[in-house]
mmCIF file of N, CA and C in Angstrom:
data_model
loop_
_atom_site.group_PDB
_atom_site.id
_atom_site.type_symbol
_atom_site.label_atom_id
_atom_site.label_comp_id
_atom_site.label_asym_id
_atom_site.label_seq_id
_atom_site.Cartn_x
_atom_site.Cartn_y
_atom_site.Cartn_z
ATOM 1 N N CYS A 1144 37.908 30.688 -166.496
ATOM 2 C CA CYS A 1144 37.373 31.964 -165.617
ATOM 3 C C CYS A 1144 35.773 31.181 -165.057
ATOM 4 N N LEU A 1145 34.588 32.089 -166.398
ATOM 5 C CA LEU A 1145 33.702 31.675 -167.085
ATOM 6 C C LEU A 1145 33.430 30.699 -167.062
ATOM 7 N N LYS A 1146 34.174 29.333 -166.982
ATOM 8 C CA LYS A 1146 33.537 28.124 -167.253
ATOM 9 C C LYS A 1146 33.313 27.612 -165.360
ATOM 10 N N ARG A 1147 34.305 28.467 -164.594
ATOM 11 C CA ARG A 1147 34.650 28.170 -163.028
ATOM 12 C C ARG A 1147 33.558 28.556 -162.095
ATOM 13 N N LEU A 1148 32.924 29.782 -163.127
ATOM 14 C CA LEU A 1148 31.642 30.470 -162.597
ATOM 15 C C LEU A 1148 30.505 29.266 -162.675
ATOM 16 N N ARG A 1149 30.368 29.261 -164.353
ATOM 17 C CA ARG A 1149 29.309 28.300 -164.565
ATOM 18 C C ARG A 1149 29.827 27.280 -163.076
ATOM 19 N N ALA A 1150 30.557 26.823 -163.026
ATOM 20 C CA ALA A 1150 30.496 25.560 -162.499
ATOM 21 C C ALA A 1150 29.860 25.713 -161.196
ATOM 22 N N LEU A 1151 30.190 26.992 -160.252
ATOM 23 C CA LEU A 1151 29.785 28.088 -159.439
ATOM 24 C C LEU A 1151 28.816 27.589 -159.258
ATOM 25 N N ASP A 1152 28.108 28.112 -159.647
ATOM 26 C CA ASP A 1152 25.844 28.487 -159.738
ATOM 27 C C ASP A 1152 25.880 28.502 -161.360
ATOM 28 N N SER A 1153 25.168 27.618 -161.505
ATOM 29 C CA SER A 1153 23.949 27.025 -163.396
ATOM 30 C C SER A 1153 23.464 28.057 -163.539
ATOM 31 N N LYS A 1154 22.779 28.763 -162.736
ATOM 32 C CA LYS A 1154 22.265 29.965 -162.563
ATOM 33 C C LYS A 1154 22.888 30.804 -163.412
ATOM 34 N N ILE A 1155 23.634 31.392 -162.562
ATOM 35 C CA ILE A 1155 24.085 32.592 -163.248
ATOM 36 C C ILE A 1155 23.518 33.056 -164.764
ATOM 37 N N LYS A 1156 23.688 34.478 -164.877
ATOM 38 C CA LYS A 1156 24.076 35.634 -166.191
ATOM 39 C C LYS A 1156 24.761 35.491 -166.030
ATOM 40 N N ILE A 1157 25.261 35.105 -167.915
ATOM 41 C CA ILE A 1157 26.358 35.807 -168.260
ATOM 42 C C ILE A 1157 26.488 36.439 -169.384
ATOM 43 N N GLY A 1158 26.565 37.338 -169.591
ATOM 44 C CA GLY A 1158 26.342 38.256 -170.822
ATOM 45 C C GLY A 1158 27.701 38.464 -171.106
ATOM 46 N N VAL A 1159 27.916 39.576 -173.271
ATOM 47 C CA VAL A 1159 29.141 38.945 -173.374
ATOM 48 C C VAL A 1159 28.337 40.738 -174.445
ATOM 49 N N LEU A 1160 30.174 41.636 -173.354
ATOM 50 C CA LEU A 1160 29.593 42.906 -173.441
ATOM 51 C C LEU A 1160 30.743 43.840 -174.808
ATOM 52 N N ALA A 1161 29.932 44.492 -175.936
ATOM 53 C CA ALA A 1161 30.713 44.241 -177.064
ATOM 54 C C ALA A 1161 30.657 45.351 -177.391
ATOM 55 N N ALA A 1162 31.294 46.406 -178.819
ATOM 56 C CA ALA A 1162 31.359 47.940 -178.752
ATOM 57 C C ALA A 1162 31.284 48.038 -180.637
ATOM 58 N N ALA A 1163 31.621 46.104 -180.877
ATOM 59 C CA ALA A 1163 30.915 46.793 -182.536
ATOM 60 C C ALA A 1163 30.658 45.774 -182.499
ATOM 61 N N ALA A 1164 29.992 45.833 -184.274
ATOM 62 C CA ALA A 1164 29.392 43.981 -184.357
ATOM 63 C C ALA A 1164 28.981 42.966 -184.302
ATOM 64 N N LEU A 1165 29.445 41.383 -184.734
ATOM 65 C CA LEU A 1165 30.226 40.728 -184.703
ATOM 66 C C LEU A 1165 29.711 40.107 -184.943
ATOM 67 N N ILE A 1166 30.737 39.292 -186.337
ATOM 68 C CA ILE A 1166 30.179 38.551 -188.055
ATOM 69 C C ILE A 1166 29.748 37.358 -187.105
ATOM 70 N N ASP A 1167 29.958 36.130 -186.046
ATOM 71 C CA ASP A 1167 29.803 35.195 -185.630
ATOM 72 C C ASP A 1167 28.399 35.391 -184.800
ATOM 73 N N LEU A 1168 27.634 35.725 -184.875
ATOM 74 C CA LEU A 1168 27.206 36.255 -183.156
ATOM 75 C C LEU A 1168 26.878 34.834 -182.099
ATOM 76 N N LYS A 1169 25.985 34.490 -183.274
ATOM 77 C CA LYS A 1169 24.941 33.597 -182.415
ATOM 78 C C LYS A 1169 26.343 32.397 -181.387
ATOM 79 N N SER A 1170 27.660 31.795 -182.739
ATOM 80 C CA SER A 1170 28.404 30.500 -181.968
ATOM 81 C C SER A 1170 29.021 31.713 -181.000
ATOM 82 N N TYR A 1171 29.455 33.442 -181.183
ATOM 83 C CA TYR A 1171 30.132 33.260 -180.763
ATOM 84 C C TYR A 1171 29.753 33.848 -178.558
ATOM 85 N N LEU A 1172 28.133 34.077 -178.843
ATOM 86 C CA LEU A 1172 27.390 34.406 -177.667
ATOM 87 C C LEU A 1172 28.154 32.501 -176.819
ATOM 88 N N ALA A 1173 27.512 31.717 -177.784
ATOM 89 C CA ALA A 1173 27.212 30.008 -177.350
ATOM 90 C C ALA A 1173 28.204 29.347 -176.562
ATOM 91 N N ALA A 1174 29.775 30.519 -177.438
ATOM 92 C CA ALA A 1174 30.517 29.738 -177.115
ATOM 93 C C ALA A 1174 30.979 29.926 -175.147
ATOM 94 N N PHE A 1175 30.618 31.217 -175.012
ATOM 95 C CA PHE A 1175 29.859 31.449 -173.031
ATOM 96 C C PHE A 1175 29.142 31.072 -172.997
ATOM 97 N N ASP A 1176 28.165 30.441 -173.391
ATOM 98 C CA ASP A 1176 27.388 30.546 -172.884
ATOM 99 C C ASP A 1176 26.615 31.306 -171.943
ATOM 100 N N ALA A 1177 26.335 32.651 -172.767
ATOM 101 C CA ALA A 1177 26.328 33.819 -173.182
ATOM 102 C C ALA A 1177 24.756 33.128 -172.627
ATOM 103 N N CYS A 1178 24.024 35.052 -171.718
ATOM 104 C CA CYS A 1178 22.139 35.028 -172.334
ATOM 105 C C CYS A 1178 21.680 36.233 -172.216
ATOM 106 N N CYS A 1179 23.074 36.695 -172.948
ATOM 107 C CA CYS A 1179 22.543 38.656 -173.059
ATOM 108 C C CYS A 1179 23.513 38.532 -174.007
ATOM 109 N N PHE A 1180 23.222 39.619 -175.292
ATOM 110 C CA PHE A 1180 24.349 40.613 -175.715
ATOM 111 C C PHE A 1180 23.792 41.952 -174.675
ATOM 112 N N ILE A 1181 24.930 42.449 -174.858
ATOM 113 C CA ILE A 1181 25.459 43.958 -174.616
ATOM 114 C C ILE A 1181 26.226 44.251 -175.529
ATOM 115 N N VAL A 1182 24.867 45.614 -175.757
ATOM 116 C CA VAL A 1182 26.478 46.147 -176.928
ATOM 117 C C VAL A 1182 25.861 47.067 -177.194
ATOM 118 N N ALA A 1183 27.525 48.142 -177.981
ATOM 119 C CA ALA A 1183 26.784 50.181 -177.692
ATOM 120 C C ALA A 1183 25.396 50.574 -178.335
ATOM 121 N N TYR A 1184 25.255 51.071 -178.734
ATOM 122 C CA TYR A 1184 23.834 51.366 -178.926
ATOM 123 C C TYR A 1184 23.941 51.780 -180.016
ATOM 124 N N ASP A 1185 25.027 52.547 -180.725
ATOM 125 C CA ASP A 1185 25.549 52.706 -182.110
ATOM 126 C C ASP A 1185 25.701 52.220 -182.486
ATOM 127 N N CYS A 1186 25.965 50.909 -181.608
ATOM 128 C CA CYS A 1186 26.496 49.650 -183.235
ATOM 129 C C CYS A 1186 25.296 48.501 -182.756
ATOM 130 N N LEU A 1187 23.627 49.018 -182.501
ATOM 131 C CA LEU A 1187 23.062 48.185 -183.033
ATOM 132 C C LEU A 1187 21.630 48.178 -183.487
ATOM 133 N N THR A 1188 22.202 47.392 -184.795
ATOM 134 C CA THR A 1188 22.050 47.140 -185.685
ATOM 135 C C THR A 1188 20.680 46.669 -186.114
ATOM 136 N N PRO A 1189 19.231 46.363 -186.522
ATOM 137 C CA PRO A 1189 18.548 45.530 -187.187
ATOM 138 C C PRO A 1189 18.939 44.348 -186.478
ATOM 139 N N GLU A 1190 19.991 44.180 -188.274
ATOM 140 C CA GLU A 1190 20.250 42.781 -187.687
ATOM 141 C C GLU A 1190 20.502 42.196 -186.958
ATOM 142 N N VAL A 1191 21.213 42.264 -185.501
ATOM 143 C CA VAL A 1191 21.744 41.595 -184.671
ATOM 144 C C VAL A 1191 20.452 41.694 -183.467
ATOM 145 N N HIS A 1192 19.782 43.177 -183.832
ATOM 146 C CA HIS A 1192 18.207 42.648 -183.312
ATOM 147 C C HIS A 1192 17.216 42.278 -183.316
ATOM 148 N N GLN A 1193 17.523 41.293 -184.943
ATOM 149 C CA GLN A 1193 16.719 40.114 -185.338
ATOM 150 C C GLN A 1193 17.169 38.537 -184.587
ATOM 151 N N GLU A 1194 18.754 38.588 -184.900
ATOM 152 C CA GLU A 1194 19.517 37.530 -184.334
ATOM 153 C C GLU A 1194 19.489 37.413 -183.398
ATOM 154 N N ILE A 1195 19.485 39.082 -182.623
ATOM 155 C CA ILE A 1195 19.625 38.035 -181.144
ATOM 156 C C ILE A 1195 18.131 37.472 -180.494
ATOM 157 N N LYS A 1196 16.761 38.372 -181.257
ATOM 158 C CA LYS A 1196 15.347 37.996 -180.472
ATOM 159 C C LYS A 1196 15.128 36.229 -181.412
ATOM 160 N N ALA A 1197 15.601 36.142 -181.872
ATOM 161 C CA ALA A 1197 15.160 35.212 -182.906
ATOM 162 C C ALA A 1197 15.820 34.051 -181.966
ATOM 163 N N ALA A 1198 16.829 34.266 -181.314
ATOM 164 C CA ALA A 1198 17.989 33.063 -180.386
ATOM 165 C C ALA A 1198 17.380 32.852 -179.121
ATOM 166 N N GLY A 1199 16.101 33.491 -178.561
ATOM 167 C CA GLY A 1199 15.986 34.341 -177.871
ATOM 168 C C GLY A 1199 17.103 34.893 -175.934
ATOM 169 N N LEU A 1200 17.139 35.998 -176.797
ATOM 170 C CA LEU A 1200 18.302 36.019 -175.568
ATOM 171 C C LEU A 1200 18.533 37.487 -175.544
ATOM 172 N N GLU A 1201 18.647 38.154 -174.942
ATOM 173 C CA GLU A 1201 18.245 38.915 -174.219
ATOM 174 C C GLU A 1201 19.348 40.406 -174.905
ATOM 175 N N LEU A 1202 18.896 41.424 -175.364
ATOM 176 C CA LEU A 1202 19.167 42.400 -174.971
ATOM 177 C C LEU A 1202 19.699 43.413 -174.748
ATOM 178 N N MET A 1203 21.187 43.617 -174.381
ATOM 179 C CA MET A 1203 20.792 45.358 -173.790
ATOM 180 C C MET A 1203 21.836 46.424 -174.778
ATOM 181 N N VAL A 1204 21.576 47.867 -174.477
ATOM 182 C CA VAL A 1204 22.264 48.818 -175.136
ATOM 183 C C VAL A 1204 22.781 48.779 -174.165
ATOM 184 N N TRP A 1205 24.330 50.298 -174.078
ATOM 185 C CA TRP A 1205 24.709 51.973 -173.219
ATOM 186 C C TRP A 1205 24.932 52.431 -174.057
ATOM 187 N N THR A 1206 25.634 52.772 -173.386
ATOM 188 C CA THR A 1206 25.417 54.490 -173.481
ATOM 189 C C THR A 1206 24.137 55.393 -174.386
ATOM 190 N N VAL A 1207 23.567 55.981 -173.793
ATOM 191 C CA VAL A 1207 22.528 56.197 -173.843
ATOM 192 C C VAL A 1207 21.965 57.439 -173.636
ATOM 193 N N ASN A 1208 22.123 58.194 -174.209
ATOM 194 C CA ASN A 1208 22.199 59.083 -172.641
ATOM 195 C C ASN A 1208 20.660 61.298 -173.628
ATOM 196 N N LYS A 1209 20.431 60.801 -175.133
ATOM 197 C CA LYS A 1209 19.548 60.679 -175.213
ATOM 198 C C LYS A 1209 18.247 60.960 -175.538
ATOM 199 N N LYS A 1210 17.090 60.942 -174.510
ATOM 200 C CA LYS A 1210 15.579 60.836 -174.501
ATOM 201 C C LYS A 1210 15.502 60.736 -176.194
ATOM 202 N N ALA A 1211 15.080 61.272 -177.502
ATOM 203 C CA ALA A 1211 15.028 60.553 -178.580
ATOM 204 C C ALA A 1211 15.673 58.542 -178.919
ATOM 205 N N GLU A 1212 17.012 58.834 -177.954
ATOM 206 C CA GLU A 1212 17.328 57.778 -178.568
ATOM 207 C C GLU A 1212 16.710 56.385 -177.147
ATOM 208 N N TRP A 1213 16.956 56.785 -176.360
ATOM 209 C CA TRP A 1213 15.750 56.250 -174.840
ATOM 210 C C TRP A 1213 13.988 55.650 -175.793
ATOM 211 N N GLN A 1214 13.712 56.369 -175.786
ATOM 212 C CA GLN A 1214 12.649 55.865 -176.576
ATOM 213 C C GLN A 1214 12.299 55.710 -177.963
ATOM 214 N N ASN A 1215 13.573 55.669 -179.143
ATOM 215 C CA ASN A 1215 13.443 54.421 -180.189
ATOM 216 C C ASN A 1215 13.997 52.821 -179.707
ATOM 217 N N LEU A 1216 15.215 53.379 -178.848
ATOM 218 C CA LEU A 1216 15.533 51.423 -178.449
ATOM 219 C C LEU A 1216 14.200 50.894 -177.619
ATOM 220 N N ILE A 1217 13.521 51.312 -176.881
ATOM 221 C CA ILE A 1217 12.134 51.489 -175.627
ATOM 222 C C ILE A 1217 11.061 50.391 -177.057
ATOM 223 N N ASP A 1218 11.161 51.374 -178.070
ATOM 224 C CA ASP A 1218 9.682 50.675 -179.222
ATOM 225 C C ASP A 1218 11.102 49.610 -179.425
ATOM 226 N N LEU A 1219 12.099 49.415 -180.050
ATOM 227 C CA LEU A 1219 12.820 48.640 -181.002
ATOM 228 C C LEU A 1219 12.613 47.613 -179.813
ATOM 229 N N GLY A 1220 12.273 47.875 -178.552
ATOM 230 C CA GLY A 1220 12.302 46.081 -178.563
ATOM 231 C C GLY A 1220 13.262 45.861 -177.169
ATOM 232 N N VAL A 1221 14.555 46.700 -176.803
ATOM 233 C CA VAL A 1221 15.291 46.134 -175.978
ATOM 234 C C VAL A 1221 15.400 45.908 -175.057
ATOM 235 N N ASP A 1222 15.941 44.856 -174.455
ATOM 236 C CA ASP A 1222 14.715 44.632 -173.136
ATOM 237 C C ASP A 1222 15.657 45.267 -171.684
ATOM 238 N N ALA A 1223 16.762 46.364 -171.507
ATOM 239 C CA ALA A 1223 17.736 46.970 -170.882
ATOM 240 C C ALA A 1223 18.888 48.203 -171.882
ATOM 241 N N ILE A 1224 19.135 49.290 -170.974
ATOM 242 C CA ILE A 1224 19.152 49.974 -170.984
ATOM 243 C C ILE A 1224 19.850 50.395 -169.885
ATOM 244 N N CYS A 1225 21.654 50.406 -170.473
ATOM 245 C CA CYS A 1225 22.471 50.843 -169.434
ATOM 246 C C CYS A 1225 23.211 52.270 -169.639
ATOM 247 N N THR A 1226 22.953 52.941 -169.322
ATOM 248 C CA THR A 1226 24.764 54.358 -169.231
ATOM 249 C C THR A 1226 24.843 55.106 -167.936
#
């Protein structure tokens, strides 16, 4: 389905959503030709952050409900916060 979508519009952004850390994150994202990783904020580790940024991909986190958590994620340099 995503391959057909990509064929229709090569510029469309595809992201991978996860509620857990993935073992081979780079390969998994490459399999979907993803430009971003969208992860539950409490599953985000410094290693995942570093891997995503080193690969030149966007990092988004989701369900962040406390102001202090928002600020920590902003300071970390996530690209977007969904809540």
